[in-house]
Amino acid sequence: MDYRVWMLLLVLWLPGWALASPCTVLIVGDSLSSGYGLAAGKSWVDLLDARLKKAAPSWRVINASVSGDTTQNGLQRLQPALDRQRPQGVLIALGGNDALRGTPPATIRHNLVTMIRQAKAAGAWVVLLEAPVLPNYGKSYADAVAKLYVDVAREEKIVRVPCFVCGVGTAPGMMQADGIHPNEKAQPRMLDAVWPYIQPMLRCPVKKP
C-alpha cells in the first residue's frame, strides 16, 4: 500500500484524542487574560503558549478568558468547557471585576470554590491567580477579598499565585491609558509572575481513549 494512503487511513481511523496535543491547560479569566487592548498574540497567555512550545512541548494553552467576566460568569462557563476540552490543568484568574462591583467576598469565595471543585472532579490540577483589588470600597473590603484567595487555596489544597498584575500596576510605563489594563510591555512580567507556579505542574500523563 502506498505510504501516503496508509497515513491517510491512519488519520481517519485514529480517535480524536490521539491526534490532539497530549495535554492542555485551560485558562478561565477576564480582560487581564483575554488580551484586552493588545495586538493579537501579545497577551501573557499568548506568551505562555509560546513558552510551553519550547519548555514543555507536549502542552498547549486553551484560553477561555472573556473581558468583563466575573466569578459567576466563570462558574457558568467552566463545566461546559471542562466537558468539551478535557484539560489536564485549569488556571482560574477571576475576581477583579467582582471587586470592582463590590461583590460580597462570600459570594466570590463560593464561586471560586465551586469552580475549583468542578475542575478537580474533571481530573485537572488547579492554579488560582489572585485578582487585583482597587481601593474603591475601602481597605477592609480589599483585605477581605485578598484574604479569601489565601484561605481558598489553603483549604482546597491548590497552588495560589499572588496578584500577578500588581507588580506592573505601579511600575512606570506599564499600563494602558485607562490605568486598569497592563500594556504590551507588561505582559512578559505578568507571565514571569505566573510561570514559577505552573512549571512544576507540567507533567503530562498519557491520555486514554
Tab-separated table of C-alpha atoms in Angstrom:
chain	number	residue	atom	x	y	z
A	1	MET	CA	0.000	0.000	0.000
A	2	ASP	CA	1.248	3.468	-0.892
A	3	TYR	CA	2.698	5.244	2.183
A	4	ARG	CA	0.501	8.319	1.694
A	5	VAL	CA	-2.621	6.178	1.518
A	6	TRP	CA	-1.594	4.384	4.708
A	7	MET	CA	-1.096	7.696	6.509
A	8	LEU	CA	-4.486	8.948	5.375
A	9	LEU	CA	-6.160	5.802	6.680
A	10	LEU	CA	-4.307	6.190	9.963
A	11	VAL	CA	-5.583	9.741	10.355
A	12	LEU	CA	-9.124	8.675	9.571
A	13	TRP	CA	-9.125	5.751	11.989
A	14	LEU	CA	-7.251	7.229	14.944
A	15	PRO	CA	-9.536	8.606	17.653
A	16	GLY	CA	-9.531	12.366	18.171
A	17	TRP	CA	-7.641	12.141	21.458
A	18	ALA	CA	-4.668	10.558	19.738
A	19	LEU	CA	-4.366	13.365	17.207
A	20	ALA	CA	-4.692	16.192	19.678
A	21	SER	CA	-1.908	17.755	21.675
A	22	PRO	CA	-1.373	15.391	24.633
A	23	CYS	CA	-2.044	17.893	27.396
A	24	THR	CA	-3.821	21.218	27.745
A	25	VAL	CA	-4.166	23.935	30.326
A	26	LEU	CA	-7.451	25.803	30.296
A	27	ILE	CA	-7.337	29.453	31.364
A	28	VAL	CA	-10.577	30.936	32.634
A	29	GLY	CA	-10.070	34.641	33.202
A	30	ASP	CA	-11.197	38.154	32.405
A	31	SER	CA	-9.725	41.064	30.426
A	32	LEU	CA	-6.334	40.665	32.109
A	33	SER	CA	-6.015	37.289	30.396
A	34	SER	CA	-8.076	37.820	27.241
A	35	GLY	CA	-5.653	40.329	25.725
A	36	TYR	CA	-7.854	43.407	26.129
A	37	GLY	CA	-6.371	46.399	24.305
A	38	LEU	CA	-3.439	44.395	22.958
A	39	ALA	CA	-2.439	43.301	19.476
A	40	ALA	CA	-3.167	39.680	18.651
A	41	GLY	CA	-0.600	37.301	20.097
A	42	LYS	CA	0.798	39.755	22.645
A	43	SER	CA	-1.026	38.847	25.875
A	44	TRP	CA	0.695	36.984	28.702
A	45	VAL	CA	-1.421	33.948	27.794
A	46	ASP	CA	-0.092	34.026	24.230
A	47	LEU	CA	3.420	34.336	25.620
A	48	LEU	CA	2.734	31.366	27.885
A	49	ASP	CA	1.684	29.271	24.919
A	50	ALA	CA	4.885	30.238	23.109
A	51	ARG	CA	6.972	29.368	26.160
A	52	LEU	CA	5.278	25.993	26.508
A	53	LYS	CA	6.209	25.119	22.941
A	54	LYS	CA	9.860	25.407	23.991
A	55	ALA	CA	9.890	24.388	27.646
A	56	ALA	CA	7.052	21.838	27.681
A	57	PRO	CA	6.177	20.993	24.067
A	58	SER	CA	3.573	18.384	24.991
A	59	TRP	CA	1.404	21.168	26.444
A	60	ARG	CA	-0.726	23.850	24.844
A	61	VAL	CA	-2.990	26.623	26.112
A	62	ILE	CA	-6.730	26.923	25.665
A	63	ASN	CA	-7.674	30.495	26.512
A	64	ALA	CA	-11.293	30.734	27.634
A	65	SER	CA	-10.924	34.221	29.106
A	66	VAL	CA	-13.589	36.839	28.409
A	67	SER	CA	-13.280	40.564	29.099
A	68	GLY	CA	-15.657	41.703	31.806
A	69	ASP	CA	-16.227	38.257	33.261
A	70	THR	CA	-16.901	37.779	36.959
A	71	THR	CA	-16.547	34.628	39.020
A	72	GLN	CA	-20.246	33.993	38.403
A	73	ASN	CA	-19.685	34.148	34.645
A	74	GLY	CA	-16.734	31.814	35.005
A	75	LEU	CA	-18.779	29.385	37.036
A	76	GLN	CA	-21.435	29.312	34.316
A	77	ARG	CA	-18.865	28.630	31.610
A	78	LEU	CA	-16.422	26.273	33.305
A	79	GLN	CA	-18.269	22.965	33.346
A	80	PRO	CA	-19.142	23.069	29.623
A	81	ALA	CA	-15.512	23.945	28.887
A	82	LEU	CA	-14.283	21.049	31.024
A	83	ASP	CA	-16.632	18.654	29.257
A	84	ARG	CA	-15.570	19.913	25.844
A	85	GLN	CA	-11.825	20.378	26.321
A	86	ARG	CA	-10.928	17.768	28.982
A	87	PRO	CA	-7.894	19.786	30.163
A	88	GLN	CA	-5.186	18.419	32.440
A	89	GLY	CA	-4.787	21.794	34.149
A	90	VAL	CA	-7.011	24.778	34.886
A	91	LEU	CA	-5.901	28.324	35.696
A	92	ILE	CA	-8.606	30.430	37.313
A	93	ALA	CA	-7.908	34.152	37.002
A	94	LEU	CA	-11.159	35.784	38.054
A	95	GLY	CA	-12.408	38.131	40.746
A	96	GLY	CA	-11.163	41.541	39.666
A	97	ASN	CA	-14.488	42.505	38.139
A	98	ASP	CA	-16.310	41.169	41.187
A	99	ALA	CA	-14.229	43.500	43.336
A	100	LEU	CA	-14.931	46.461	41.039
A	101	ARG	CA	-18.643	45.843	41.608
A	102	GLY	CA	-18.347	45.352	45.349
A	103	THR	CA	-19.480	41.739	45.202
A	104	PRO	CA	-19.563	40.261	48.724
A	105	PRO	CA	-16.389	38.285	49.458
A	106	ALA	CA	-18.513	35.307	50.493
A	107	THR	CA	-20.044	35.199	47.005
A	108	ILE	CA	-16.647	35.387	45.316
A	109	ARG	CA	-15.395	32.644	47.599
A	110	HIS	CA	-18.361	30.377	46.859
A	111	ASN	CA	-17.954	30.765	43.102
A	112	LEU	CA	-14.213	30.099	43.205
A	113	VAL	CA	-14.559	27.050	45.433
A	114	THR	CA	-17.264	25.613	43.181
A	115	MET	CA	-15.097	26.137	40.101
A	116	ILE	CA	-12.079	24.563	41.780
A	117	ARG	CA	-14.062	21.504	42.781
A	118	GLN	CA	-15.533	21.151	39.315
A	119	ALA	CA	-12.050	21.207	37.795
A	120	LYS	CA	-10.760	18.685	40.319
A	121	ALA	CA	-13.723	16.409	39.681
A	122	ALA	CA	-12.803	16.506	35.998
A	123	GLY	CA	-9.317	15.272	36.869
A	124	ALA	CA	-7.464	18.561	36.380
A	125	TRP	CA	-4.993	20.271	38.654
A	126	VAL	CA	-5.891	23.843	39.530
A	127	VAL	CA	-3.924	27.047	39.972
A	128	LEU	CA	-5.706	30.087	41.391
A	129	LEU	CA	-4.492	33.530	40.332
A	130	GLU	CA	-5.198	36.166	42.935
A	131	ALA	CA	-7.124	39.089	41.475
A	132	PRO	CA	-6.112	42.739	41.880
A	133	VAL	CA	-8.452	44.754	44.080
A	134	LEU	CA	-8.735	48.514	43.662
A	135	PRO	CA	-9.452	50.560	46.795
A	136	ASN	CA	-12.916	51.609	45.617
A	137	TYR	CA	-14.713	50.073	48.578
A	138	GLY	CA	-12.136	50.724	51.277
A	139	LYS	CA	-9.291	48.823	52.885
A	140	SER	CA	-11.471	46.398	54.827
A	141	TYR	CA	-13.169	45.158	51.687
A	142	ALA	CA	-9.884	44.906	49.773
A	143	ASP	CA	-8.266	42.972	52.624
A	144	ALA	CA	-11.217	40.590	52.826
A	145	VAL	CA	-11.051	39.810	49.110
A	146	ALA	CA	-7.288	39.303	49.197
A	147	LYS	CA	-7.599	37.023	52.217
A	148	LEU	CA	-10.218	34.798	50.630
A	149	TYR	CA	-7.752	33.762	47.907
A	150	VAL	CA	-5.256	32.703	50.546
A	151	ASP	CA	-7.904	30.819	52.503
A	152	VAL	CA	-9.448	29.118	49.475
A	153	ALA	CA	-6.087	27.939	48.148
A	154	ARG	CA	-5.117	26.541	51.539
A	155	GLU	CA	-8.439	24.828	52.203
A	156	GLU	CA	-8.732	23.365	48.704
A	157	LYS	CA	-5.040	22.394	48.665
A	158	ILE	CA	-4.214	24.097	45.395
A	159	VAL	CA	-1.494	26.467	44.201
A	160	ARG	CA	-2.146	30.197	44.567
A	161	VAL	CA	-0.331	32.826	42.514
A	162	PRO	CA	-0.087	36.138	44.412
A	163	CYS	CA	-1.529	39.090	42.500
A	164	PHE	CA	0.269	38.595	39.203
A	165	VAL	CA	-0.594	42.037	37.878
A	166	CYS	CA	0.136	44.108	40.976
A	167	GLY	CA	3.846	44.288	40.216
A	168	VAL	CA	3.252	46.107	36.943
A	169	GLY	CA	0.343	48.192	38.195
A	170	THR	CA	2.654	50.615	39.984
A	171	ALA	CA	5.540	50.468	37.507
A	172	PRO	CA	6.008	53.425	35.141
A	173	GLY	CA	5.006	52.871	31.522
A	174	MET	CA	3.314	49.525	32.099
A	175	MET	CA	-0.366	50.440	31.908
A	176	GLN	CA	-2.767	51.312	29.121
A	177	ALA	CA	-4.389	54.727	29.043
A	178	ASP	CA	-7.299	53.542	31.178
A	179	GLY	CA	-4.943	52.906	34.092
A	180	ILE	CA	-6.526	49.490	34.682
A	181	HIS	CA	-5.190	47.195	31.985
A	182	PRO	CA	-1.480	46.414	31.566
A	183	ASN	CA	0.040	47.242	28.207
A	184	GLU	CA	2.182	45.099	25.924
A	185	LYS	CA	5.382	45.862	27.832
A	186	ALA	CA	3.849	44.462	30.998
A	187	GLN	CA	2.829	41.088	29.569
A	188	PRO	CA	6.237	39.340	29.887
A	189	ARG	CA	6.392	40.412	33.535
A	190	MET	CA	2.941	39.017	34.151
A	191	LEU	CA	3.983	35.708	32.621
A	192	ASP	CA	7.139	35.642	34.725
A	193	ALA	CA	4.993	36.142	37.823
A	194	VAL	CA	2.875	33.104	36.940
A	195	TRP	CA	5.407	30.726	35.388
A	196	PRO	CA	7.210	29.506	38.561
A	197	TYR	CA	3.882	28.350	39.988
A	198	ILE	CA	2.697	26.376	36.987
A	199	GLN	CA	6.000	24.977	35.723
A	200	PRO	CA	6.099	22.195	38.366
A	201	MET	CA	2.589	21.167	37.317
A	202	LEU	CA	3.549	20.411	33.736
A	203	ARG	CA	3.657	16.644	33.974
A	204	CYS	CA	1.725	15.252	31.062
A	205	PRO	CA	0.046	11.867	31.619
A	206	VAL	CA	-0.812	9.682	28.662
A	207	LYS	CA	-4.427	10.108	27.651
A	208	LYS	CA	-6.640	7.086	27.370
A	209	PRO	CA	-9.480	6.706	24.879
